[in-house]
Each structure stands twice: as structure tokens, then as C-alpha cells.
XYZ file of C-alpha atoms in Angstrom:
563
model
C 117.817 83.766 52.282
C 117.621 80.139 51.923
C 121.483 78.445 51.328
C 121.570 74.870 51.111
C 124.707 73.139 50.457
C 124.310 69.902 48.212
C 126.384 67.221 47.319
C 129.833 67.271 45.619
C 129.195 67.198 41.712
C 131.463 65.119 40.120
C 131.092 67.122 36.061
C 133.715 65.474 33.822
C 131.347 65.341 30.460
C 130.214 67.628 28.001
C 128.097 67.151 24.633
C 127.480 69.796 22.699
C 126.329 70.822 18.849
C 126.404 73.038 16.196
C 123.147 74.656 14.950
C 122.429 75.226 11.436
C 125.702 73.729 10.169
C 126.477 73.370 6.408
C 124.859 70.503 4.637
C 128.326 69.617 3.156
C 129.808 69.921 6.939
C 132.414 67.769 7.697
C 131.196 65.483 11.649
C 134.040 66.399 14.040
C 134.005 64.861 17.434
C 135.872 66.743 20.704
C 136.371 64.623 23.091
C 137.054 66.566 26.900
C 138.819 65.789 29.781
C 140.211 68.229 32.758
C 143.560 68.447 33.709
C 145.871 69.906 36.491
C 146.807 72.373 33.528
C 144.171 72.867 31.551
C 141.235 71.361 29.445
C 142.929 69.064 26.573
C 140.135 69.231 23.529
C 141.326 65.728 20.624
C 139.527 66.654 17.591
C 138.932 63.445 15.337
C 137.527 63.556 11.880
C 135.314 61.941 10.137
C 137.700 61.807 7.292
C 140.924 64.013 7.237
C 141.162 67.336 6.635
C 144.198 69.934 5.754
C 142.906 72.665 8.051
C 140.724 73.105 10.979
C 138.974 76.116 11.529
C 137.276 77.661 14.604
C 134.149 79.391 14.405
C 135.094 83.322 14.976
C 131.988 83.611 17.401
C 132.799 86.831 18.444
C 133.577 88.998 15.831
C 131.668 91.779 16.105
C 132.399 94.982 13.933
C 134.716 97.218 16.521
C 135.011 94.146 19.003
C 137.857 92.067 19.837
C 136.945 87.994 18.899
C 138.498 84.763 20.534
C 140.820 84.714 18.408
C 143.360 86.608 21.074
C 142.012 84.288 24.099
C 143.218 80.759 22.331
C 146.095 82.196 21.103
C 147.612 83.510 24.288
C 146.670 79.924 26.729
C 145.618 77.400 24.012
C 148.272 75.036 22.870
C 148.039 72.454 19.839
C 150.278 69.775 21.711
C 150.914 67.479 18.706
C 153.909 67.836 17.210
C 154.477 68.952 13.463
C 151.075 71.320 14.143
C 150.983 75.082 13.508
C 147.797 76.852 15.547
C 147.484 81.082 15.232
C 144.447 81.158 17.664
C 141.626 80.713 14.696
C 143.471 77.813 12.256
C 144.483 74.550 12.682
C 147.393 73.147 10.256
C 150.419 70.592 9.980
C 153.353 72.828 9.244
C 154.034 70.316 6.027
C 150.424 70.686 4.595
C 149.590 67.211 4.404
C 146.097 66.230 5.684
C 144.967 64.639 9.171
C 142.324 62.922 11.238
C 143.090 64.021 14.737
C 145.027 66.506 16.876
C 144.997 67.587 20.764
C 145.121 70.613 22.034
C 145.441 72.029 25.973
C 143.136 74.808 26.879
C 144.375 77.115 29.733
C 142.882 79.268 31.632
C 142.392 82.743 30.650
C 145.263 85.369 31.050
C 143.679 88.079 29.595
C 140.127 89.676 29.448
C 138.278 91.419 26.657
C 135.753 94.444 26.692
C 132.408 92.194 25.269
C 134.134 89.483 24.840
C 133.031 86.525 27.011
C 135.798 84.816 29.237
C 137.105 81.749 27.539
C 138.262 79.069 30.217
C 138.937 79.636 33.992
C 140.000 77.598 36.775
C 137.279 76.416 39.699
C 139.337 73.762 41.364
C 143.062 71.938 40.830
C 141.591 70.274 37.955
C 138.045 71.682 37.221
C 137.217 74.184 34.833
C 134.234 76.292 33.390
C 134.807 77.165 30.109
C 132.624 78.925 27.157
C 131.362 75.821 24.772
C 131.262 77.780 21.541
C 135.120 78.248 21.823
C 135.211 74.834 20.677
C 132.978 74.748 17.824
C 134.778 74.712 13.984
C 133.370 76.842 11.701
C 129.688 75.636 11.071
C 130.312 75.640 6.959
C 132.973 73.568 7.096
C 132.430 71.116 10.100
C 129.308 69.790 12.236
C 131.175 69.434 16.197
C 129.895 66.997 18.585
C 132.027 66.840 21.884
C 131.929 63.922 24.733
C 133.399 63.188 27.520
C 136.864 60.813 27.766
C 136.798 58.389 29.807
C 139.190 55.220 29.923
C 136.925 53.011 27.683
C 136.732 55.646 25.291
C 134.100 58.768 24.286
C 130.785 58.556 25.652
C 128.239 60.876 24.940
C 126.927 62.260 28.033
C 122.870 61.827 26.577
C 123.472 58.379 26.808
C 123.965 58.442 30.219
C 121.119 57.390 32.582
C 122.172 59.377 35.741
C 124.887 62.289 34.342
C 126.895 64.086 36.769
C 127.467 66.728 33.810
C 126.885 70.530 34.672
C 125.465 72.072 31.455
C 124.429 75.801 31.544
C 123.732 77.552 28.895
C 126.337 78.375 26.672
C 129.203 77.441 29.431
C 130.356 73.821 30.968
C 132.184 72.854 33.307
C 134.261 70.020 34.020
C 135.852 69.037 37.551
C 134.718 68.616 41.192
C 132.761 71.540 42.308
C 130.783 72.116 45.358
C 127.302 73.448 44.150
C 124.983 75.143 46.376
C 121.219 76.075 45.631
C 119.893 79.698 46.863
C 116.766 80.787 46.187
C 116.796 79.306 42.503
C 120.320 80.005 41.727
C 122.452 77.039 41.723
C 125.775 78.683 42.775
C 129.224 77.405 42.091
C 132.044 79.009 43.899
C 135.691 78.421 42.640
C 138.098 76.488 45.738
C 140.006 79.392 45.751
C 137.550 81.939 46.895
C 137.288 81.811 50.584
C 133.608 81.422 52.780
C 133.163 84.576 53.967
C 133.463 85.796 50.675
C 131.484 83.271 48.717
C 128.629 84.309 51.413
C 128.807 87.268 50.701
C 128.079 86.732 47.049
C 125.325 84.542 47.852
C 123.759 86.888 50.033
C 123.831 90.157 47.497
C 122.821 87.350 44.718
C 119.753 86.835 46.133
C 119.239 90.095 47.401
C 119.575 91.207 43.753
C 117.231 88.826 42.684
C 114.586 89.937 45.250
C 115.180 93.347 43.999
C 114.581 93.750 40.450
C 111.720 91.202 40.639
C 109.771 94.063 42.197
C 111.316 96.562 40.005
C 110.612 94.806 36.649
C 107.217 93.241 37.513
C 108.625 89.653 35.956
C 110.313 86.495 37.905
C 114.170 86.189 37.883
C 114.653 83.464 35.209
C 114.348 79.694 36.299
C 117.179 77.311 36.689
C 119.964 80.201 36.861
C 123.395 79.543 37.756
C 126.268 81.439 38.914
C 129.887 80.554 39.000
C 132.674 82.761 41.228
C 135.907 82.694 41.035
C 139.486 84.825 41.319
C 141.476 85.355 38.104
C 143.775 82.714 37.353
C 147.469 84.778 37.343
C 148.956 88.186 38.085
C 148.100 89.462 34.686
C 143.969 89.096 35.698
C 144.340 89.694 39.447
C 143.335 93.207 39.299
C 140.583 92.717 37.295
C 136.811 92.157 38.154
C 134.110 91.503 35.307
C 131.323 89.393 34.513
C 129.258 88.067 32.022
C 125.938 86.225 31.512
C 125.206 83.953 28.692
C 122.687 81.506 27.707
C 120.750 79.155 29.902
C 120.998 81.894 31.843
C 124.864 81.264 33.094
C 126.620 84.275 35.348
C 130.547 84.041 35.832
C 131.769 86.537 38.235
C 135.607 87.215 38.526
C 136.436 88.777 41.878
C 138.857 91.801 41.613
C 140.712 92.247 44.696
C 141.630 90.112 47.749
C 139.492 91.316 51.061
C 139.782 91.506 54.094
C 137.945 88.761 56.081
C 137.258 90.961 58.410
C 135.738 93.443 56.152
C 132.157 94.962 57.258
C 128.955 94.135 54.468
C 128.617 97.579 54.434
C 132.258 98.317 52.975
C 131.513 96.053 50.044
C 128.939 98.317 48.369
C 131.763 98.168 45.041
C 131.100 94.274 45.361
C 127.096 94.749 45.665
C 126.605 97.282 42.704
C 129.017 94.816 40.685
C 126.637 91.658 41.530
C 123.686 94.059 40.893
C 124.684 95.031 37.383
C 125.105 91.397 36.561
C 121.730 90.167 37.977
C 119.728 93.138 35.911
C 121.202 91.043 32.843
C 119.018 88.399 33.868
C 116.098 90.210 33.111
C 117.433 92.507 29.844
C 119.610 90.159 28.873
C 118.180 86.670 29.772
C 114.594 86.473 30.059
C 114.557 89.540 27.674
C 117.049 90.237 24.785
C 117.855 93.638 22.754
C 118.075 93.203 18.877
C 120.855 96.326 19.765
C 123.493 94.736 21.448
C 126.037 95.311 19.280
C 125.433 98.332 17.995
C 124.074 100.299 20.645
C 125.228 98.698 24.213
C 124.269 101.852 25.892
C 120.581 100.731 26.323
C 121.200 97.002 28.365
C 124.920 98.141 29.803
C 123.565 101.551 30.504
C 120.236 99.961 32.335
C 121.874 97.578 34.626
C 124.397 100.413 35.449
C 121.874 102.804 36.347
C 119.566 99.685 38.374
C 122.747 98.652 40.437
C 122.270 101.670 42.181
C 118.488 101.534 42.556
C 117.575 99.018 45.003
C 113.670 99.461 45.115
C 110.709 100.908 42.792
C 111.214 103.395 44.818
C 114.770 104.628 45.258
C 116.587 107.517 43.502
C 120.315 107.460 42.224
C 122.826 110.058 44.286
C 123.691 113.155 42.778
C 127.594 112.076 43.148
C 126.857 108.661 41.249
C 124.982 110.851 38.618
C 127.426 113.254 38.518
C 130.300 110.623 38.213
C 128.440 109.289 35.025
C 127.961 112.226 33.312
C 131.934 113.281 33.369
C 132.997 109.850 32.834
C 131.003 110.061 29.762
C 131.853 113.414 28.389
C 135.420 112.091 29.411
C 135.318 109.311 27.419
C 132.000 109.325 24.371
C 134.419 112.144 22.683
C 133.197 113.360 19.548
C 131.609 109.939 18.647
C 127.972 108.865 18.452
C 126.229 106.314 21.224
C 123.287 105.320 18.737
C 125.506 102.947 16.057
C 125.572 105.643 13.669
C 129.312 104.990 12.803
C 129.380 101.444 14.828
C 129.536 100.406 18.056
C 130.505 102.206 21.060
C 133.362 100.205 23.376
C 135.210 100.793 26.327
C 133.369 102.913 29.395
C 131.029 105.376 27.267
C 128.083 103.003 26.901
C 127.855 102.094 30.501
C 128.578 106.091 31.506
C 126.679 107.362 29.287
C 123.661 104.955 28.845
C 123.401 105.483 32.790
C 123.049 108.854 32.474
C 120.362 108.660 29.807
C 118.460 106.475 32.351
C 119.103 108.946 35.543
C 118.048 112.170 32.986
C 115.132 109.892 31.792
C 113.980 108.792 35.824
C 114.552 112.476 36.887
C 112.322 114.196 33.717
C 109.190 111.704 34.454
C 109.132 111.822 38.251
C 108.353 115.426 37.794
C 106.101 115.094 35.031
C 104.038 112.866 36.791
C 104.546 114.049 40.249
C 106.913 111.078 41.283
C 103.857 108.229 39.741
C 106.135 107.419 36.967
C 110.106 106.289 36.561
C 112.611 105.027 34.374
C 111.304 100.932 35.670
C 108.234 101.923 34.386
C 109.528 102.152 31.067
C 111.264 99.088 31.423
C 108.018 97.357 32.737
C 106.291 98.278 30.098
C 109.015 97.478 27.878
C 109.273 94.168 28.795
C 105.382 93.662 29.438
C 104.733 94.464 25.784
C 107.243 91.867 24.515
C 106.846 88.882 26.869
C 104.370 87.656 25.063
C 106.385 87.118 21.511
C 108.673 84.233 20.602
C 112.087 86.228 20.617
C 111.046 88.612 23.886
C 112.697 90.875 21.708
C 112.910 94.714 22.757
C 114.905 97.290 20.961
C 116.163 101.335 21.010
C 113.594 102.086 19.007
C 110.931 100.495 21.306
C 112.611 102.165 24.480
C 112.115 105.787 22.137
C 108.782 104.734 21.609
C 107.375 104.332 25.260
C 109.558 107.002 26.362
C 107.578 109.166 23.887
C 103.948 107.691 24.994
C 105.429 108.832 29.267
C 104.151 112.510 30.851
C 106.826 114.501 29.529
C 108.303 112.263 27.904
C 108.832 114.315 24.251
C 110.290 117.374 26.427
C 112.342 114.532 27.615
C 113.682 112.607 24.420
C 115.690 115.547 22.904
C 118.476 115.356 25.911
C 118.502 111.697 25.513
C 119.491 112.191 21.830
C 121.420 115.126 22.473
C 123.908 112.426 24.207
C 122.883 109.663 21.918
C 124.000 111.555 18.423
C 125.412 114.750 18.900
C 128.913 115.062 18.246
C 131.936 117.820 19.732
C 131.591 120.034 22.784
C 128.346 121.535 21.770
C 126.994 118.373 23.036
C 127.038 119.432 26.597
C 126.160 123.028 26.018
C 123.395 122.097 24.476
C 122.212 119.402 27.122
C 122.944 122.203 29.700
C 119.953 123.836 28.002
C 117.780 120.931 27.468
C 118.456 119.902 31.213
C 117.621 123.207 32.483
C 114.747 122.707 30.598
C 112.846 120.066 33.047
C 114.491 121.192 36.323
C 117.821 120.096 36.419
C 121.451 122.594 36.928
C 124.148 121.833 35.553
C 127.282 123.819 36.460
C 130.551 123.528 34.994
C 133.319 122.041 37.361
C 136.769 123.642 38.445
C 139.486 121.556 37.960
C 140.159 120.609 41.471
C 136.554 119.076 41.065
C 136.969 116.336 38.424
C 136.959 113.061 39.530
C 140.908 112.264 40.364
C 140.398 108.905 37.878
C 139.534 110.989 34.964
C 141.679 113.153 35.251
C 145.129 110.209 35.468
C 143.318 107.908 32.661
C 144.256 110.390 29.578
C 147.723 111.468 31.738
C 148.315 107.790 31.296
C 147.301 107.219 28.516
C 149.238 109.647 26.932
C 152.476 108.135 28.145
C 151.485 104.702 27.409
C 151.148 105.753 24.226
C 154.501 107.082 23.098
C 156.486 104.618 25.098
C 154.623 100.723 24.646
C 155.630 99.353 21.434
C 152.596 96.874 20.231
C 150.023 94.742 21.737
C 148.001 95.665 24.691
C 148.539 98.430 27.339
C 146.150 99.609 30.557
C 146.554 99.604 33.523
C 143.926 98.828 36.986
C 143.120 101.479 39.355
C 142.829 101.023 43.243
C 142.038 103.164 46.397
C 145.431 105.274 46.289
C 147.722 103.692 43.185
C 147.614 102.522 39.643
C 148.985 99.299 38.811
C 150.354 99.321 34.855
C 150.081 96.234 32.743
C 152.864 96.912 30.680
C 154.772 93.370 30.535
C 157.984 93.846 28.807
C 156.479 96.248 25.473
C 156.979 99.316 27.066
C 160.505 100.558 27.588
C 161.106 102.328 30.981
C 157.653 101.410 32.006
C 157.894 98.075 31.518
C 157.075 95.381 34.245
C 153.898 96.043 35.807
C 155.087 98.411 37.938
C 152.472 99.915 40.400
C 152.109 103.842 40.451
C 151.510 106.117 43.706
C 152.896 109.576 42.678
C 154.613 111.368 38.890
C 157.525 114.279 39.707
C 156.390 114.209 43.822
C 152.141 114.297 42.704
C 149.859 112.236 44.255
C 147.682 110.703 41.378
C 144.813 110.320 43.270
C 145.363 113.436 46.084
C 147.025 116.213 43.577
C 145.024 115.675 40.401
C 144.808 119.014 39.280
C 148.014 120.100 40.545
C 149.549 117.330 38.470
C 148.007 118.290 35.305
C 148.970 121.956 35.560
C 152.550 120.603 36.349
C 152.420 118.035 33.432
C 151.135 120.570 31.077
C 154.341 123.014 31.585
C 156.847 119.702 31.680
C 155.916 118.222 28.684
C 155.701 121.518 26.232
C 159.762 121.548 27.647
C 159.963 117.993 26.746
C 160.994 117.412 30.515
C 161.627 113.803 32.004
C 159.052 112.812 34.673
C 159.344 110.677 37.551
C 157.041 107.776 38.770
C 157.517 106.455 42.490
C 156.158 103.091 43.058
C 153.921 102.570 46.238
C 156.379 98.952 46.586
C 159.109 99.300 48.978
C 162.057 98.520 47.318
C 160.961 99.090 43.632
C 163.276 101.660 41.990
C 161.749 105.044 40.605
C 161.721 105.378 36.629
C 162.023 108.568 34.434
C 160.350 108.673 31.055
C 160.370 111.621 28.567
C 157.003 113.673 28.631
C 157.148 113.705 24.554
C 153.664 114.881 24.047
C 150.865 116.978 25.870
C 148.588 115.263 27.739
C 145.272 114.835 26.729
C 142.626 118.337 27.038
C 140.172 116.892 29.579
C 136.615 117.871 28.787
C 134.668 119.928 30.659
C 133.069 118.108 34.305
C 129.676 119.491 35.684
C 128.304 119.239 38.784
C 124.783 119.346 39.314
C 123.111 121.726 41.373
C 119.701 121.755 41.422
C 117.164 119.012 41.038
C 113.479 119.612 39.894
C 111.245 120.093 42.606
C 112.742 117.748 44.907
C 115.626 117.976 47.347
C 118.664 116.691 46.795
C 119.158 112.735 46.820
C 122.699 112.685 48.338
């Protein structure tokens, strides 16, 4: 691995545009400058206006938009302005030609929904451009950078210092490294050794799935890393990559700098995932995304854990995908049927399709043929079109044209369409079928996490009030995120044990006990894992959750077991 470290780049511009904006659009100029707290964005019109609206640029059917991420951290700081995350207006209705806001970083994330702003330095940002845009029938938005004799427009620079990948910017003082094509940005928060170790399982990735997929990681890619700006994100990993092609990578958890590469195989599957968007999500795109996520979430699920042409997923991994999707696909459809799929299910269960798929061909074709062949071949037959444009329907096709493929294609749409418990008795069968046992699990064998997520759950439920409620999972206790909507479970409180039971260590015994407590409408007690945080009792008001039935798989075709 080649890491060079560059020169400091000083990024304090931006300049971007709307696309295919109304002829009767309305020029608005945003003019950018970073902050200690934030990004402040002054809008000024061409000629004044009694509303500003964004452009809702994520509003898919099913899928929260940006409208929640500027209303929680972005502030309209003139006075006499009224600003509910999507519209812009004076409180008095009269028209204007300018306001400011301040951007802050993010305090939130969204499944699908791409981070808004985060924080790389004390005053240097990255943020997602097409937060800023106004609706394109309305207005046409230019932005520039501020500078003290006024708004220049970065283009008209002759040497710009301005970072511009993609669909995100950034603005601020960040050290930029290059490594092996990627230019990587790492936030001044996130120590060495850990930035290192991102680097190294970057370009490890990258090494990786150009074998696999037969095709070049994408030119001029950049990467930014960074740890969630507050409390309320610093349990939280995720990622995204956008246009240009941009990754941002938010680090869950604080490590140990002692910490051994080899413990940090969460950390390397996580980069992995990320990197195979490159390549289905990048170089390639899916005219499915929305609808069916199972096919490019599944696919870089299922390649995080395949680290050569070669390789073969563990039965445990496999295993842990099929519960968590019978645990969580419920009696709806994967294939966009009745709308998109969100939450766990299409990564789950669009990994499973892949390890069925990999599992059927090897032993229809004696090990020549895998599920990367499909996605070779996938991507071969597309590269050579405008859009590199691939689809479900072209993934049914080749997977059709394989060895075995049409004995194959009815347990892929067994878990694609079907609908209720016969789903799984049915892909028992089908399974069965080409090789593969699949045995139904005893309680004590469930995995201990899906097993607490519908116990949860169904306390959250009775007891929150309105807005959000979750909660992050870690080695051996659950932290809530409850903030002050929740009554007696209010406050974030982190969970070890309910009524003496280990969440992660008495699963099944919990369950059984919760089962009996809540038909007698019993109070249950959580212990915190903090010293000196008090217990709380809450009312077990309704029955938790029937968890559906767990398999474990037994017998592979032909082949011993990849453990």
C-alpha cells in the first residue's frame, strides 16, 4: 500500500448548479463560508421572493427526506424568519431578497438518507451540496464562496484550493492523503492509528473486488472519515457513497489504540460493504434502488465477507442473515411489489439471496461458477451503454442463463415475494432441493440480538410518546435513544440486564420470563451497566413480539462445511 501524505488543503469555496431547472426559475446565489459552529448558507435573490423552498431531494416513497436533517441543526438566523426544515418565510408575509442561515452538523442519521453536514476540523465541514439547492421549478441556485471582497465563483479561480467531489463539498482545512487512487480525508478528531487502519482496509478493499468484478475501482475516488458529531450519533456507524464517486464513513465506537488488526474484522466488513458500492453503485448503477435495495445493499453485504474469487461465506454469517431476515422481512415483499423495503431486511435478506445463489451454482458447475460471476457478467454486459445501467430483472435474467440456475431462481423468489410463514417452509423445500439443510432452531439458539430487538421494541412502543425511538447495540449492553419522549425510559439510559436477565447471556430465559410477566401486566426492571445510574421499572402492558422461527443450517451440498 502506497500512503503519501500531501499538503494541507486550504477548501473554503464551493460552486455548484441546478440541472434542468424551470425556464421561469427564479437565479438564487448561496454564498458559503465555515464557521466554528457550522456552515452559514446567505441566499440573495435575483428579485424578492415571499417563500423559499428547498428541493425535497430525498423523498422517496417509504423513505425519510431532508426535511428532518435541516430542521433538527439548521437555523434561519435572521430575525422576523420562520424555517420548518423544507420552507423559507418572514413570519409577516411580506417579500425579501436575502436571508442567512447556519448549518450544523448532523445530530441524527436516516436509513437511505444521505448524511447532511458533519464536522472534519474546528471549522471545516463536508456537507451534501444538494441540501442547498431550492426547488428547481421555482429557483436556478448558484453558490460561491465568501470571502472579504465579496462572492467569487470558485471557476474563476486560476489555482482553486476547493475540494469538489461528487455530490459532497467540503469547506475547511483538511489534511488529504492519496492511497492507491483514493484521495482520503480523515476528520482531526479521528486519531492515526485509526485513520491507518482505514487506509489500509480501503485499499485492501479496492484490491479485492477489482479481481472479483473483473473492472477497475473508479478513478479519482475520495473518502472522508470521521466520528459523529454529539452523543446522540456516537453510537452509530454508517456510510454512504454518492456521486463523483464520494465515500463518508462515520466511525461507531471509540477503540482501543492498542487494539490488534485482526479484532477489527466489524471495521473491515463495514469498509468492505462501502467499497463494493463503488463498483454497483458508482461505476455501475441499478435502475432498482428504490424499490428493490435488496439487490446493491444485499450484494455488498454478501461481498464484505468474500475477500477473493475464490472465498466462501461462513455458515454462522449465512445463518445470521437468514434469521435476521425472517426476523425482520415479516409478511412483506422484497421485490417492490407494495414499495420499498427499509430498515435491515434488504441487506439480510438480499445477502442471503446472494449466499443461496453462490451455494446453488458452485454445485451446478462443480465450483467453475459463483455469485461474482453473475455480477461480472452483469456488469460486463452493461459497461458498454451510456447509463451502465443494470437492473433485477437483468440479475433474473443471467441467473436464469447459469448451470442450475432455473432450479435455483424459485428460492430466490420464494424470499423475494412470498408472504407469511409459509415462506420458510417452503424455502426449506426448495433449499433441500440443491443440497442445502435447513433445521429449525431451539430457542436458546437465536441470535441474542434478535431475540432483545422486538423485546424492545415492544416497550418502546407503549411508553415513547412521538418522534423517534431505537436504541444501539454493543458487545454486552444496549444503549436507548430515548431523549426525554419516553416516560420512565427516558434519558438514554444504557441497558445490561430486565428483572435480573442478561440481554445478551439469558436471551431465551428472558423471553420465557417476559412472556409470563407481561400476560400479568407485571412491572419489569432494567439495571443500567453505569455505576451510579438508578434502576427503572416500567409496566410490561403488552406481549412481546412472537419471534419467527431461526434455522440453522446443517448440511451443505457436496462440500464440507465453510466455518
Amino acid at each position: 500500500m502506497k500512503v503519501l501524505f500531501v499538503a494541507l488543503v486550504a477548501a473554503f469555496t464551493v460552486c455548484f448548479q441546478v440541472q434542468a431547472v424551470s425556464a421561469s426559475a427564479i437565479p438564487v446565489q448561496v454564498a458559503l463560508e465555515a464557521q466554528s459552529d457550522g456552515v452559514v448558507a446567505t441566499y440573495r435573490f435575483q428579485k424578492p421572493v415571499t417563500e423559499f423552498q428547498f428541493e425535497n431531494t430525498e423523498a422517496y416513497d417509504g423513505f425519510e427526506d431532508a426535511v428532518p436533517l435541516r430542521r433538527a441543526t439548521w437555523h434561519v438566523t435572521d430575525e422576523g424568519f420562520v424555517f420548518d426544515g423544507l420552507l423559507v418565510q418572514r413570519a409577516d408575509g411580506q417579500p425579501f431578497s436575502s436571508f442567512s442561515l447556519l448549518a450544523e452538523p448532523d445530530i441524527q442519521s436516516y436509513d437511505r438518507v444521505y448524511p447532511a453536514i458533519y464536522r472534519m476540523g474546528a471549522s471545516a465541514y463536508t456537507f451534501f451540496t444538494r441540501y442547498f439547492y431550492g426547488n428547481q421549478d421555482q429557483f436556478e441556485t448558484y453558490a460561491c464562496l465568501q470571502t472579504h471582497t465579496g462572492c467569487v465563483n470558485w471557476e474563476h479561480e486560476a489555482e482553486s484550493s476547493f475540494i469538489e467531489e461528487g455530490m459532497y463539498l467540503s469547506l475547511g482545512d483538511i489534511v488529504v492523503r492519496q492511497i492507491d487512487g483514493f484521495s482520503f480525508y480523515a476528520a482531526d478528531s479521528v486519531p492515526v492509528f485509526l485513520a491507518d487502519h482505514v487506509a489500509a482496509f480501503l485499499a485492501e478493499s479496492a484490491i479485492n473486488y477489482t479481481a472479483i468484478f473483473g473492472f477497475d475501482a473508479p478513478k479519482a475516488s475520495s473518502v472522508y472519515v470521521t466520528y459523529a458529531a454529539n452523543d446522540d450519533m456516537e453510537t452509530n456507524f454508517t456510510g454512504s457513497v454518492a456521486e463523483g464517486p464520494t465515500m463518508v464513513l462515520f466511525i461507531a465506537r471509540k477503540i482501543d489504540p492498542s487494539i490488534k488488526r485482526a479484532d477489527l474484522g466489524w471495521l473491515r466488513a463495514f469498509i468492505a460493504h462501502e467499497v463494493v458500492h463503488y463498483w454497483n453503485g458508482g461505476l455501475f448503477v441499478t435502475d432498482d434502488e428504490e424499490q428493490q435495495p435488496w439487490l446493491h445493499e444485499g450484494s455488498a453485504t454478501y461481498f464484505a465477507e468474500v475477500q477473493a474469487p475464490d472465498t466462501r461465506v461462513p455458515v454462522e454469517t449465512a445463518q445470521a442473515w437468514m434469521n435476521g431476515c425472517a426476523a425482520t422481512v415479516s409478511e412483506k415483499s422484497l421485490d417492490g411489489r407494495v414499495g420499498p423495503l427499509v430498515g435491515k431486511a434488504p441487506y439480510d435478506c438480499g445477502a442471503l439471496i446472494h449466499w443461496l445463489l453462490d451455494a446453488g451454482l458452485r454445485q451446478a458447475s462443480e465450483n467453475k461458477i459463483t455469485a461474482a460471476t453473475v455480477w461480472r457478467q452483469m456488469f460486463a454486459g452493461v459497461a458498454g451503454s451510456d447509463r451502465r445501467q443494470y437492473s433485477a430483472a437483468l440479475f433474473k435474467t443471467l441467473v436464469l442463463q447459469q448451470p442450475g440456475g432455473a432450479k435455483l431462481w424459485p428460492a430466490i423468489d420464494t424470499i423475494l415475494g412470498s408472504v407469511g410463514d409459509r415462506r420458510w417452509d417452503r424455502l426449506v423445500a426448495q433449499a433441500a432441493d440443491f443440497g442445502i439443510e435447513l433445521r429449525p432452531s431451539a430457542l436458546e439458539e437465536y441470535d441474542p440480538a434478535d431475540m432483545f430487538m422486538p423485546i424492545l421494541f415492544t416497550f418502546l412502543d407503549e411508553e415513547c410518546s412521538a418522534g423517534n425511538r431505537g436504541f444501539y447495540y454493543f458487545d454486552d449492553y444496549v444503549k436507548l435513544d430515548t431523549g426525554d419522549r419516553c416516560g420512565p425510559m427516558s434519558g438514554d439510559p444504557a441497558i445490561r440486564t430486565i428483572d435480573g436477565f442478561s440481554l445478551y447471556h439469558d436471551t431465551a430465559a428472558l423471553y420465557r420470563h417476559l412472556v409470563s410477566a407481561c400476560k400479568a401486566h407485571a412491572l419489569v426492571t432494567f439495571s443500567s451497566r453505569e455505576k451510579g445510574s438508578p434502576d427503572f421499572s416500567v409496566e410490561c402492558k403488552a406481549m412481546p413480539e412472537v419471534l419467527p422461527q431461526a434455522y440453522q443450517i446443517t448440511r451443505l451440498p457436496e462440500m464440507e462445511m465453510a466455518h
